[in-house]
Tab-separated table of C-alpha atoms in Angstrom:
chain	number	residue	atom	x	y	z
A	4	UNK	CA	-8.089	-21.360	-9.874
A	5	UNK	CA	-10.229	-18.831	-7.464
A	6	UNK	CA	-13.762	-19.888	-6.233
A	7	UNK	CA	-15.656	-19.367	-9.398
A	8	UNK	CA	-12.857	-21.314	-11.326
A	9	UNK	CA	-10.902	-18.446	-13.308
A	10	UNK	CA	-6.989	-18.650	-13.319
A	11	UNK	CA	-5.598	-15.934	-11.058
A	12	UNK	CA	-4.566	-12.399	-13.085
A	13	UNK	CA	-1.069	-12.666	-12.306
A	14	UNK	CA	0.534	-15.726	-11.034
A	15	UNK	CA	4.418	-15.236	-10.222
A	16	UNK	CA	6.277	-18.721	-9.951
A	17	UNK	CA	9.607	-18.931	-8.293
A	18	UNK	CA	10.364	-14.923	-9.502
A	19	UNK	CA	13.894	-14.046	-9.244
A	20	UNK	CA	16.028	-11.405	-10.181
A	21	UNK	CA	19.490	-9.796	-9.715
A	22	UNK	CA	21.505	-6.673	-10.931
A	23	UNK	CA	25.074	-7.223	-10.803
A	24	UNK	CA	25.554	-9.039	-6.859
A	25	UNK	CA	22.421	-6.962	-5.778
A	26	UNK	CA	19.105	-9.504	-5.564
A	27	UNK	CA	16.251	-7.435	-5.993
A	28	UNK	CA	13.702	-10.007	-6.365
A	29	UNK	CA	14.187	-13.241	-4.622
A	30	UNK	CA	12.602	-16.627	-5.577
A	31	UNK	CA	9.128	-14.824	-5.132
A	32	UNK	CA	5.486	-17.046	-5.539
A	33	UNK	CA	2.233	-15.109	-5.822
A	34	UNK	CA	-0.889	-15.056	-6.989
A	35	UNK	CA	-3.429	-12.020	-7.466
A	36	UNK	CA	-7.264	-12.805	-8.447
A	37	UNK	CA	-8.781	-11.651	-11.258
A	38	UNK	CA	-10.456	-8.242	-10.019
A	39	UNK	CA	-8.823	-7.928	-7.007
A	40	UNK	CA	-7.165	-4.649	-5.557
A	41	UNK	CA	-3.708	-5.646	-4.476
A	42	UNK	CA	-1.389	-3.819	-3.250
A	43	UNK	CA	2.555	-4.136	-2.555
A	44	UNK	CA	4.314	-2.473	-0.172
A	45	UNK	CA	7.695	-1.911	1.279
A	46	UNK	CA	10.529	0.895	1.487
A	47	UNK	CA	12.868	1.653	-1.413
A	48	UNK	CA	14.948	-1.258	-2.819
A	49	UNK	CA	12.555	-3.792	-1.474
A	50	UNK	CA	11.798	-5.147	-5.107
A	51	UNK	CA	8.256	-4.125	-5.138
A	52	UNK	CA	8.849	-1.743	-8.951
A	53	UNK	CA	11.165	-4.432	-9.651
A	54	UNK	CA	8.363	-6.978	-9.682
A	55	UNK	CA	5.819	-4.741	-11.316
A	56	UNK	CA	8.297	-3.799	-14.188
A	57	UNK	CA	8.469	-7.710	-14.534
A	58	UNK	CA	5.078	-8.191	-14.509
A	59	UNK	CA	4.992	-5.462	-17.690
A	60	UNK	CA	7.563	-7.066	-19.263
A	61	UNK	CA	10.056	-4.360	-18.754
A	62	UNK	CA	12.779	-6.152	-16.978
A	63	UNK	CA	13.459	-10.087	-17.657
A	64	UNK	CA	13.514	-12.422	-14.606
A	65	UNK	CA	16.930	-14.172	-13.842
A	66	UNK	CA	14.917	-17.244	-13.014
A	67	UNK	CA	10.539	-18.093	-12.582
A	68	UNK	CA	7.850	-17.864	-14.725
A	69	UNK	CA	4.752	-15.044	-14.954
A	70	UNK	CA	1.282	-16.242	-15.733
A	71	UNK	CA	-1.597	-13.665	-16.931
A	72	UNK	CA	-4.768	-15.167	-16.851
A	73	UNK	CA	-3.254	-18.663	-17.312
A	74	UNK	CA	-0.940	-17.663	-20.266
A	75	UNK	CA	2.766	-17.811	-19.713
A	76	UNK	CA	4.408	-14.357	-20.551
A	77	UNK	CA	7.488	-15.128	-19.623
A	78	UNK	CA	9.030	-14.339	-22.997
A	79	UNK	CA	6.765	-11.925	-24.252
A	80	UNK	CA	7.371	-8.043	-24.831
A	81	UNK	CA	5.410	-5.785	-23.173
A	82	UNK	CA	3.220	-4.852	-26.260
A	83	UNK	CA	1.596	-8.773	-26.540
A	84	UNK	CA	0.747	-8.382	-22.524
A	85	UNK	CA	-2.817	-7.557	-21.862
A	86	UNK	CA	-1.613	-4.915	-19.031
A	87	UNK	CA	-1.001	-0.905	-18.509
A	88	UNK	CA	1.012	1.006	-16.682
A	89	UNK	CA	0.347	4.766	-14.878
A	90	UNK	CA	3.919	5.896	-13.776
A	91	UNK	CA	4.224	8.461	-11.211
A	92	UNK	CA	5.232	11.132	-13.213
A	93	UNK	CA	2.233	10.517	-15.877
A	94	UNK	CA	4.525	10.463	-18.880
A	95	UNK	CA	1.874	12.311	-20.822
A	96	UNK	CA	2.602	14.039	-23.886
A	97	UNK	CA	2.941	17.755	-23.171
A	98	UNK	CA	2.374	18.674	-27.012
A	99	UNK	CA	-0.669	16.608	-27.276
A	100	UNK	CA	-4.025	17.570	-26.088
A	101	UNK	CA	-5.691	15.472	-23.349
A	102	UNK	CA	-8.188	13.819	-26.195
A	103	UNK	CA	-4.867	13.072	-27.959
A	104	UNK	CA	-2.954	11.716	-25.155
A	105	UNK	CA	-5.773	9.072	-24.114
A	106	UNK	CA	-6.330	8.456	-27.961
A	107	UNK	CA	-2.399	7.475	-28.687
A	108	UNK	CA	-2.255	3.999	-27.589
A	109	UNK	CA	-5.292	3.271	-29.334
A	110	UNK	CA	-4.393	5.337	-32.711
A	111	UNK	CA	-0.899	3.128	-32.652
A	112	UNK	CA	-2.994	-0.172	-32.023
A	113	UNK	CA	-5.232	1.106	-35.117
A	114	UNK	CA	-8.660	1.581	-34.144
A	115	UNK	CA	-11.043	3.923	-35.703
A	116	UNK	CA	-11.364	7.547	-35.585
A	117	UNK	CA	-14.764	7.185	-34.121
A	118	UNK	CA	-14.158	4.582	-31.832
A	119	UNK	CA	-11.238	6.104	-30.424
A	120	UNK	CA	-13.145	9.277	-29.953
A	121	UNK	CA	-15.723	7.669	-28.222
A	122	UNK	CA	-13.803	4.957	-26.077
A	123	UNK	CA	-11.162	8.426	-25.278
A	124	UNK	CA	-14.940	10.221	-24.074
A	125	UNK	CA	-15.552	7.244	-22.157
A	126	UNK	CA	-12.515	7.043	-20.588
A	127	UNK	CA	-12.663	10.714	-19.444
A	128	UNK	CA	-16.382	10.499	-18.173
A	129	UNK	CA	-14.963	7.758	-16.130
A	130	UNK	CA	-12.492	9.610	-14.036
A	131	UNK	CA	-14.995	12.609	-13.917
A	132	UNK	CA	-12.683	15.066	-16.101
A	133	UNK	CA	-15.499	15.071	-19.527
A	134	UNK	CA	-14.765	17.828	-21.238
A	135	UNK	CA	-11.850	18.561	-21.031
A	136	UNK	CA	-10.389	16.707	-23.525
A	137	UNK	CA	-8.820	19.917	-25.591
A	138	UNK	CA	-7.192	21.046	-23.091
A	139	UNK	CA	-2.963	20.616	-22.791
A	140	UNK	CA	-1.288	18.763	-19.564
A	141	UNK	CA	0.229	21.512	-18.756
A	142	UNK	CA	-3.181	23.500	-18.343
A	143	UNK	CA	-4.305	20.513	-15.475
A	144	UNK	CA	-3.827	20.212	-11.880
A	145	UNK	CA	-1.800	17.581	-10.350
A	146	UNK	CA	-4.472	15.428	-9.601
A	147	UNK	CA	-6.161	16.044	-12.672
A	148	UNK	CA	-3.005	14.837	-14.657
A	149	UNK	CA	-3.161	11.967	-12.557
A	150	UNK	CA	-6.601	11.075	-13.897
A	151	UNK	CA	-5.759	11.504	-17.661
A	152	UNK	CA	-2.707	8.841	-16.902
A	153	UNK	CA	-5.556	6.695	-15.459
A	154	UNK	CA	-8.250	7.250	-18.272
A	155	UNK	CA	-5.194	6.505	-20.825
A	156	UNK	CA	-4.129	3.497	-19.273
A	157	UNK	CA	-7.903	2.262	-19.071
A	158	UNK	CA	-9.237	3.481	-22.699
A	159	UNK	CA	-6.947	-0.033	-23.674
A	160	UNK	CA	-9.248	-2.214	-21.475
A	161	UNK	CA	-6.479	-4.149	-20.058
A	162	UNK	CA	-7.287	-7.175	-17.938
A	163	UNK	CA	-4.401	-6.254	-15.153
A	164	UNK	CA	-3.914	-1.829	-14.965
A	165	UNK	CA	-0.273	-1.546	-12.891
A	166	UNK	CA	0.338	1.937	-11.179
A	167	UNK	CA	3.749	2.693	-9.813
A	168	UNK	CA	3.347	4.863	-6.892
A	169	UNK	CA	1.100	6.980	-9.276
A	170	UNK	CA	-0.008	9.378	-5.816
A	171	UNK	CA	3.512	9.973	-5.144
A	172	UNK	CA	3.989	13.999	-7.012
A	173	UNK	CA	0.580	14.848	-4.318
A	174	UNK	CA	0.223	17.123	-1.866
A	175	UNK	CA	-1.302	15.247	1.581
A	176	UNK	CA	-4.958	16.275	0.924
A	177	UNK	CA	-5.184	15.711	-2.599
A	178	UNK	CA	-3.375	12.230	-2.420
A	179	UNK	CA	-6.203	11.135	0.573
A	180	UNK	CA	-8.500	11.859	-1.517
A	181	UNK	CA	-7.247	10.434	-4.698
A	182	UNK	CA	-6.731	7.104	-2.839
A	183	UNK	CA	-10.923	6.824	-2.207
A	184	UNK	CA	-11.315	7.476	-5.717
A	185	UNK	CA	-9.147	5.368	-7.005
A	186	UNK	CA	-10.389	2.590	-4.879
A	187	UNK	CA	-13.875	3.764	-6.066
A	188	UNK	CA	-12.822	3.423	-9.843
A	189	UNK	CA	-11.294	0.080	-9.177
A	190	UNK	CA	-14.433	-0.956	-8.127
A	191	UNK	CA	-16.718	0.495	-10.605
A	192	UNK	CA	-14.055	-0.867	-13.906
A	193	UNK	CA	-13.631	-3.885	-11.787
A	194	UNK	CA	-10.525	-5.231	-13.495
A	195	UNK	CA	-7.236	-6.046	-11.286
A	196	UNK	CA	-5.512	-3.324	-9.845
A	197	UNK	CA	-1.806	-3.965	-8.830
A	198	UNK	CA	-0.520	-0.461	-6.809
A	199	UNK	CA	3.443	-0.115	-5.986
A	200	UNK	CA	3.627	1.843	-3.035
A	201	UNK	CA	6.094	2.794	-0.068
A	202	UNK	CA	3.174	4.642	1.479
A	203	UNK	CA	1.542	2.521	4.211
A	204	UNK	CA	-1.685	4.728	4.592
A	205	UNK	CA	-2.426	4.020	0.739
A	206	UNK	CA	-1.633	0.413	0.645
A	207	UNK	CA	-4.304	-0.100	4.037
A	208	UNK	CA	-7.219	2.346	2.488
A	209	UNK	CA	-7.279	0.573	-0.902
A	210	UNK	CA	-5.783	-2.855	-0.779
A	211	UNK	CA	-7.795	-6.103	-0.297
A	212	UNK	CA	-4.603	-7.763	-0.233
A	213	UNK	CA	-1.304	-6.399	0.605
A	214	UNK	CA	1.962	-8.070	-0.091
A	215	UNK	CA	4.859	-6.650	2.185
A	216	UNK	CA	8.345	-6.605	0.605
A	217	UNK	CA	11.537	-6.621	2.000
A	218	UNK	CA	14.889	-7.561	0.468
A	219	UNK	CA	13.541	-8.981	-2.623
A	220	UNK	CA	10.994	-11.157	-0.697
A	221	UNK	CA	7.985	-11.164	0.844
A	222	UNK	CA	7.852	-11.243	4.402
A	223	UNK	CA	3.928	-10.814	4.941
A	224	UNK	CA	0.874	-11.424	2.660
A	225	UNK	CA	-2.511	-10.696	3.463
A	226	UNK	CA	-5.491	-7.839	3.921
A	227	UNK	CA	-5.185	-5.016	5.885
A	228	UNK	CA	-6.300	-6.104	9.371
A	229	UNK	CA	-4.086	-8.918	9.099
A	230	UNK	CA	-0.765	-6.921	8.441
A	231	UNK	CA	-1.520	-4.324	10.642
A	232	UNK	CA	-2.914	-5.934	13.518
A	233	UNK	CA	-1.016	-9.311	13.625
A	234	UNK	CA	2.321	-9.039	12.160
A	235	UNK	CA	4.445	-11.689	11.579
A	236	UNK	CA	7.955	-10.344	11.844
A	237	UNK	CA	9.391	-7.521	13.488
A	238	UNK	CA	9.946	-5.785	10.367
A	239	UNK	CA	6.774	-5.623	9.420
A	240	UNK	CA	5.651	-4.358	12.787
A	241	UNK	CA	8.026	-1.539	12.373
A	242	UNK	CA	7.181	-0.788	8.899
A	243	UNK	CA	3.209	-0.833	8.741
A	244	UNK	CA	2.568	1.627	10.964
A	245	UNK	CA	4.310	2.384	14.728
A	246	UNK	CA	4.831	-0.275	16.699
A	247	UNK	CA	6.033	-1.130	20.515
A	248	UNK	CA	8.581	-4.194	20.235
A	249	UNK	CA	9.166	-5.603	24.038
A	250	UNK	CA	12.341	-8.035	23.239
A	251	UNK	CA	14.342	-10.392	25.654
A	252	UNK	CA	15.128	-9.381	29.112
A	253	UNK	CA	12.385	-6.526	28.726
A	254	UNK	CA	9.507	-8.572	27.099
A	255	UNK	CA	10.311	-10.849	30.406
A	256	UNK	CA	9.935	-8.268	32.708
A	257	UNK	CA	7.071	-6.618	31.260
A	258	UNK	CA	5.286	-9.384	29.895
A	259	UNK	CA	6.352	-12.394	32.080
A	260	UNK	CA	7.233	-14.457	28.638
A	261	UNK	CA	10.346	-14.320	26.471
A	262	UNK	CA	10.461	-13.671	22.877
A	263	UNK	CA	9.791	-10.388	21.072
A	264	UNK	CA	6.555	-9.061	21.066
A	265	UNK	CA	4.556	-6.035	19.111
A	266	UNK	CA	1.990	-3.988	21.178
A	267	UNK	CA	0.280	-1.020	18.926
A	268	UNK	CA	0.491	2.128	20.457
A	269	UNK	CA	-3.554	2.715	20.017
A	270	UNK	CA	-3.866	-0.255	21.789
A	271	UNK	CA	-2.497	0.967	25.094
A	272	UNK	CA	-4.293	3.466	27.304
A	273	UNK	CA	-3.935	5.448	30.070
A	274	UNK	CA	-5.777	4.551	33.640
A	275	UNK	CA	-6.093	5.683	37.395
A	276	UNK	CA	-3.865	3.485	38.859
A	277	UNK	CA	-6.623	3.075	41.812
A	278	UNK	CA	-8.806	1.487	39.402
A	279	UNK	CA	-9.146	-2.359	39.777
A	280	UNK	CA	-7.652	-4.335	37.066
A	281	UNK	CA	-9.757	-6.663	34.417
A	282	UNK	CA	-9.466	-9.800	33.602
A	283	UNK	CA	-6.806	-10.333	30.852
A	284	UNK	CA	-5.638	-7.109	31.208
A	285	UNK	CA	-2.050	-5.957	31.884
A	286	UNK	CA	-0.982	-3.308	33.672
A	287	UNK	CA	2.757	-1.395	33.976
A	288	UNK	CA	3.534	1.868	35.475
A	289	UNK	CA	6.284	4.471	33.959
A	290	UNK	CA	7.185	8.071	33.575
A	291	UNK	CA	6.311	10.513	31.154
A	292	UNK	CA	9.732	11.262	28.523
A	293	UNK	CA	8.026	12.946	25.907
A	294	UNK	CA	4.227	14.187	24.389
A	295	UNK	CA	3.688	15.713	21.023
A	296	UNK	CA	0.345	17.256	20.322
A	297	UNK	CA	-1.020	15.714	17.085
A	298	UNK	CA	-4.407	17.389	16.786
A	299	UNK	CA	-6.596	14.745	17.156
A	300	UNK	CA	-4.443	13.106	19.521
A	301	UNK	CA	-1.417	12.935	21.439
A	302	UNK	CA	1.734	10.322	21.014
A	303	UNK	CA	3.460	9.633	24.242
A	304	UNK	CA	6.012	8.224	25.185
A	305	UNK	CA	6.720	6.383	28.641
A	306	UNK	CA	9.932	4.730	30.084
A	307	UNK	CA	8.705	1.831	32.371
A	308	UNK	CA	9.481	1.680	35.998
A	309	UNK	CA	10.415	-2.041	35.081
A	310	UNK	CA	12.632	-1.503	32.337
A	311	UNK	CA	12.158	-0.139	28.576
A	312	UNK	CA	9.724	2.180	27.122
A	313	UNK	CA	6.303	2.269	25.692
A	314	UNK	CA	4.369	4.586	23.036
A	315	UNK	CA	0.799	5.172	23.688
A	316	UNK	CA	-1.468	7.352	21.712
A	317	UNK	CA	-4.654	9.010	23.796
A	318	UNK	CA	-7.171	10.363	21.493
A	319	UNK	CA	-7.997	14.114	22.723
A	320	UNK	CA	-11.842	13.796	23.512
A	321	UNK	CA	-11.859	14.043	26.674
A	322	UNK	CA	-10.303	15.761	29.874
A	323	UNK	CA	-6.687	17.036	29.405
A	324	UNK	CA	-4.224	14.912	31.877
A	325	UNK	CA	-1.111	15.941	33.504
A	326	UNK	CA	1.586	15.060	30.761
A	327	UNK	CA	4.196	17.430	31.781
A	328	UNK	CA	8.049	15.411	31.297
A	329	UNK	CA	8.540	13.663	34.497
A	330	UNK	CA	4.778	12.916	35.549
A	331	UNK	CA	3.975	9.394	36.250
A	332	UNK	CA	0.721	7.207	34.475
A	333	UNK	CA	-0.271	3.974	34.565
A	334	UNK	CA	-0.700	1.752	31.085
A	335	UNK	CA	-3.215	-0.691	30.396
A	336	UNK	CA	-4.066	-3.046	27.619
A	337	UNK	CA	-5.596	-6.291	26.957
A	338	UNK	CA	-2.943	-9.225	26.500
A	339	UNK	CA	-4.852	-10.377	23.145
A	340	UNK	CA	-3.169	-7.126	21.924
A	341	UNK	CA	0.473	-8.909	21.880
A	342	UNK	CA	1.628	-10.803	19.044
A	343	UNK	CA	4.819	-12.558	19.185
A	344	UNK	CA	7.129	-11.763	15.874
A	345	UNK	CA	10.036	-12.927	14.645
């Protein structure tokens, strides 16, 4: 039970499952609240879509139970489950007009003419495409297609909506903005949104909660502050965004403490090295190995006169420095800013 005394939405016991000797999903426990935002993350053959297929009921666990609400669907087909799916390629109906396509599942559940017409309407105003509900798929943008898969997925008012990296066929721009909107829509239907996703940028803008996979298992649970800024294992550190990892004889030197440690690259800045040093602040010098112009900043990276190299990234808003290969800086950052991983 949450704080207001509702079951979770989805409550994973003990999850398992294999195909052939490959484990995919690996004794996995998790619960997601009932109108939460969650996302999971992790690269291909992590078992994030393997989970979510579960969850629909399109795969069978080896072993563990799934709870919806408080109901075990364990052994239920997808058609009893009060869920949806939006796939990343749509799946829409190319000979059926958008009215039609967001109409189906409700025409096969047999509802009304006129409620389907004006739950389809409803559906449409939602994701701001009224209107154009006589038009074909193929006459749509991307991101407009995108919508209809939403508005069809929530014309069935499911209690838990599931989107497999549904952003995943957009350009850059359009999936940016698609991820504010869908995080707006979340919050305006308010019903539990669980996003697959390999993309770390949309898991941190939309997620309250983000579930990091990695060979079937989770190896780091919580919102996105917490993954991002304090990982807990070096995988994760290397995953969710870039990460400096100072390890053994290096972290030593560099640090004065053994172990391996993650430093953010944002987190370390450039300084005159006649400056005097803060309190709590750490300070190595190194040479210049290589600068790439991003635009709104600049990535560098530094091999340390005591052994082992560092990645900074210096915003460009203010005066240009001397970052030729070869010149020599001096690094600073606070030592809050290391977290020990495993």
């Amino acid at each position: 039970m949450d704080a207001t005394g509702k079951p979770p939405a989805v409550k994973l016991i003990g999850l398992s499952k294999s195909f052939g000797d490959v484990v995919a999903v690996d004794n996995v426990d998790l619960e997601i609240s009932d109108g939460e935002f969650f996302a999971m993350l992790g690269p291909s053959g992590s078992g994030k879509t393997t989970v979510l297929r579960m969850i629909a009921g399109f795969e069978l666990p080896d072993s563990g139970r799934i709870q919806l609400a408080g109901e075990d669907v364990t052994d239920q087909p997808p058609f009893l489950r009060n869920v949806n799916t939006v796939f990343q390629d749509y799946a829409l109906f190319p000979h059926m007009s958008v009215q039609a396509n967001i109409e189906y599942g409700l025409k096969v559940k047999g509802v009304s003419k006129d409620e389907r017409v004006a739950r389809a309407e409803k559906a449409l105003s939602r994701v701001r495409l009224s209107g154009l509900g006589g038009r074909k798929p193929s006459q749509l943008s991307g991101g407009q297609r995108q919508r209809i898969a939403l508005a069809r997925a929530l014309v069935n008012e499911p209690k838990v909506l599931l989107l497999d990296e549904p952003l995943g066929a957009l350009d850059l721009k359009l999936r940016q903005e698609m991820q504010v909107e869908l995080k707006q829509l979340q919050r305006d239907v308010g019903i539990t949104f669980i996003f697959v996703t390999h993309d770390q940028e949309e898991a941190l803008t939309m997620a309250d909660r983000i579930a990091v996979f990695n060979h079937g298992r989770i190896e780091q649970l919580g919102n996105a502050i917490d993954v991002y800024e304090r990982p807990e294992s070096e995988f994760v550190a290397g995953f969710v965004g870039t990460s400096n990892l100072l390890q053994e004889d290096v972290s030593e030197r560099v640090l004065g403490k053994k172990g391996t440690y993650s430093i953010r690259p944002e987190k370390i800045v450039i300084v005159d090295p006649t400056s005097a040093p803060v309190p709590g602040e750490r300070r190595v010098g190194g040479t210049v190995t290589n600068a790439v112009y991003l635009g709104a900043a600049t990535r560098i990276t530094v091999a340390l006169a005591s052994g082992g190299t560092l990645l900074t990234l210096r915003h460009n808003d203010g005066d240009p420095l001397d970052l030729t290969i070869g010149s020599r800086i001096e690094l600073s950052w606070d030592s809050s800013m290391e977290f020990q991983v495993t």
